[in-house]
Amino acid sequence: MDKPPRADGCATVRASVRVVVLAGGRSSRFGRDKAQELVFGVASLARVVAAARAVVGDPQVRVHDQPAGGPLGAVLEAWAEAPDADLIVLACDVPLVTPGFVARLAQ
């Protein structure tokens, strides 16, 4: 069942959509915690979560610090918790993701 149209002009989002934001890892190439890197004064992770929250309400944030599982392990864990959901997977180090982009993925 679809959600009703949004007042902010974003596309209607299917109720089965869940957003998972991956945050974790060693950031070894970056040299510091990329999830906390400020982009226009806001932490990268916070920017991605805000874009997702504007569309789906309450995105999950998965920290994948276990080397064996890594990001794929985090995705599989999220999928196992909601096997009938349509997952949108975003990374914390893509801070210019917009609500419009997330809404487009969720259509």
Short mmCIF file of C-alpha atoms in Angstrom, two decimals:
data_model
loop_
_atom_site.label_atom_id
_atom_site.label_comp_id
_atom_site.label_asym_id
_atom_site.label_seq_id
_atom_site.Cartn_x
_atom_site.Cartn_y
_atom_site.Cartn_z
CA MET A 1 0.00 0.00 0.00
CA ASP A 2 1.37 3.42 -0.95
CA LYS A 3 1.66 6.30 1.47
CA PRO A 4 -0.45 9.39 0.68
CA PRO A 5 1.13 12.19 -1.39
CA ARG A 6 3.55 14.34 0.55
CA ALA A 7 2.84 17.99 1.24
CA ASP A 8 6.44 18.96 0.43
CA GLY A 9 6.18 17.91 -3.21
CA CYS A 10 8.34 14.77 -2.91
CA ALA A 11 7.07 11.71 -4.69
CA THR A 12 4.86 9.18 -2.96
CA VAL A 13 6.96 6.54 -1.25
CA ARG A 14 5.97 2.88 -1.01
CA ALA A 15 5.30 1.75 2.57
CA SER A 16 7.67 -1.18 2.07
CA VAL A 17 10.72 1.07 1.63
CA ARG A 18 13.38 1.12 4.32
CA VAL A 19 16.56 3.15 4.19
CA VAL A 20 19.77 1.80 5.68
CA VAL A 21 22.69 4.19 6.11
CA LEU A 22 26.04 2.46 6.38
CA ALA A 23 28.51 4.08 8.76
CA GLY A 24 31.65 2.45 10.01
CA GLY A 25 34.87 1.01 8.84
CA ARG A 26 38.32 2.34 9.51
CA SER A 27 38.36 5.32 7.11
CA SER A 28 42.00 4.36 6.52
CA ARG A 29 42.29 6.04 3.11
CA PHE A 30 40.51 9.14 4.38
CA GLY A 31 42.72 9.41 7.44
CA ARG A 32 39.96 10.30 9.94
CA ASP A 33 36.35 9.33 10.66
CA LYS A 34 34.58 10.24 7.44
CA ALA A 35 31.13 9.89 9.03
CA GLN A 36 31.94 12.85 11.26
CA GLU A 37 33.63 14.95 8.57
CA LEU A 38 31.95 18.34 8.36
CA VAL A 39 30.38 19.27 5.02
CA PHE A 40 28.99 22.80 5.01
CA GLY A 41 29.16 22.69 8.81
CA VAL A 42 27.22 19.43 9.27
CA ALA A 43 28.65 15.94 9.81
CA SER A 44 28.48 13.77 6.71
CA LEU A 45 26.48 11.04 8.47
CA ALA A 46 23.97 13.59 9.81
CA ARG A 47 23.44 15.02 6.31
CA VAL A 48 22.70 11.58 4.82
CA VAL A 49 20.38 10.60 7.69
CA ALA A 50 18.50 13.92 7.37
CA ALA A 51 17.96 13.38 3.64
CA ALA A 52 16.62 9.88 4.27
CA ARG A 53 14.49 10.97 7.24
CA ALA A 54 12.80 13.63 5.10
CA VAL A 55 11.46 10.86 2.87
CA VAL A 56 10.98 7.70 4.95
CA GLY A 57 10.76 9.00 8.49
CA ASP A 58 13.24 6.88 10.43
CA PRO A 59 16.22 5.44 8.57
CA GLN A 60 18.39 2.77 10.18
CA VAL A 61 22.04 3.55 10.75
CA ARG A 62 24.29 0.50 10.62
CA VAL A 63 27.82 0.65 11.93
CA HIS A 64 29.86 -2.09 10.32
CA ASP A 65 33.06 -2.26 12.31
CA GLN A 66 33.37 -6.04 12.15
CA PRO A 67 35.98 -6.80 9.44
CA ALA A 68 34.35 -10.15 8.61
CA GLY A 69 30.93 -8.65 7.97
CA GLY A 70 31.78 -5.24 6.62
CA PRO A 71 29.20 -3.26 4.70
CA LEU A 72 27.75 -6.34 3.03
CA GLY A 73 27.18 -7.91 6.44
CA ALA A 74 25.31 -4.79 7.54
CA VAL A 75 23.10 -4.90 4.44
CA LEU A 76 22.37 -8.61 4.90
CA GLU A 77 21.51 -8.00 8.56
CA ALA A 78 19.06 -5.24 7.62
CA TRP A 79 17.52 -7.41 4.93
CA ALA A 80 17.15 -10.35 7.34
CA GLU A 81 15.21 -8.11 9.74
CA ALA A 82 12.78 -7.03 7.01
CA PRO A 83 12.95 -9.52 4.13
CA ASP A 84 9.83 -8.14 2.44
CA ALA A 85 11.05 -4.53 2.48
CA ASP A 86 12.58 -2.68 -0.42
CA LEU A 87 15.95 -1.55 0.92
CA ILE A 88 17.67 1.63 -0.12
CA VAL A 89 21.28 1.51 1.00
CA LEU A 90 23.15 4.78 1.42
CA ALA A 91 26.70 5.38 2.60
CA CYS A 92 27.60 7.95 5.22
CA ASP A 93 30.36 9.32 2.99
CA VAL A 94 28.04 10.61 0.27
CA PRO A 95 26.95 13.81 2.04
CA LEU A 96 25.35 15.54 -0.93
CA VAL A 97 22.48 13.03 -1.13
CA THR A 98 19.23 14.99 -1.22
CA PRO A 99 15.69 14.12 -0.13
CA GLY A 100 14.69 14.34 -3.79
CA PHE A 101 17.25 11.69 -4.72
CA VAL A 102 16.08 9.39 -1.93
CA ALA A 103 12.45 9.93 -2.96
CA ARG A 104 13.31 9.03 -6.55
CA LEU A 105 14.93 5.79 -5.38
CA ALA A 106 11.90 5.05 -3.23
CA GLN A 107 9.35 5.35 -6.04
#
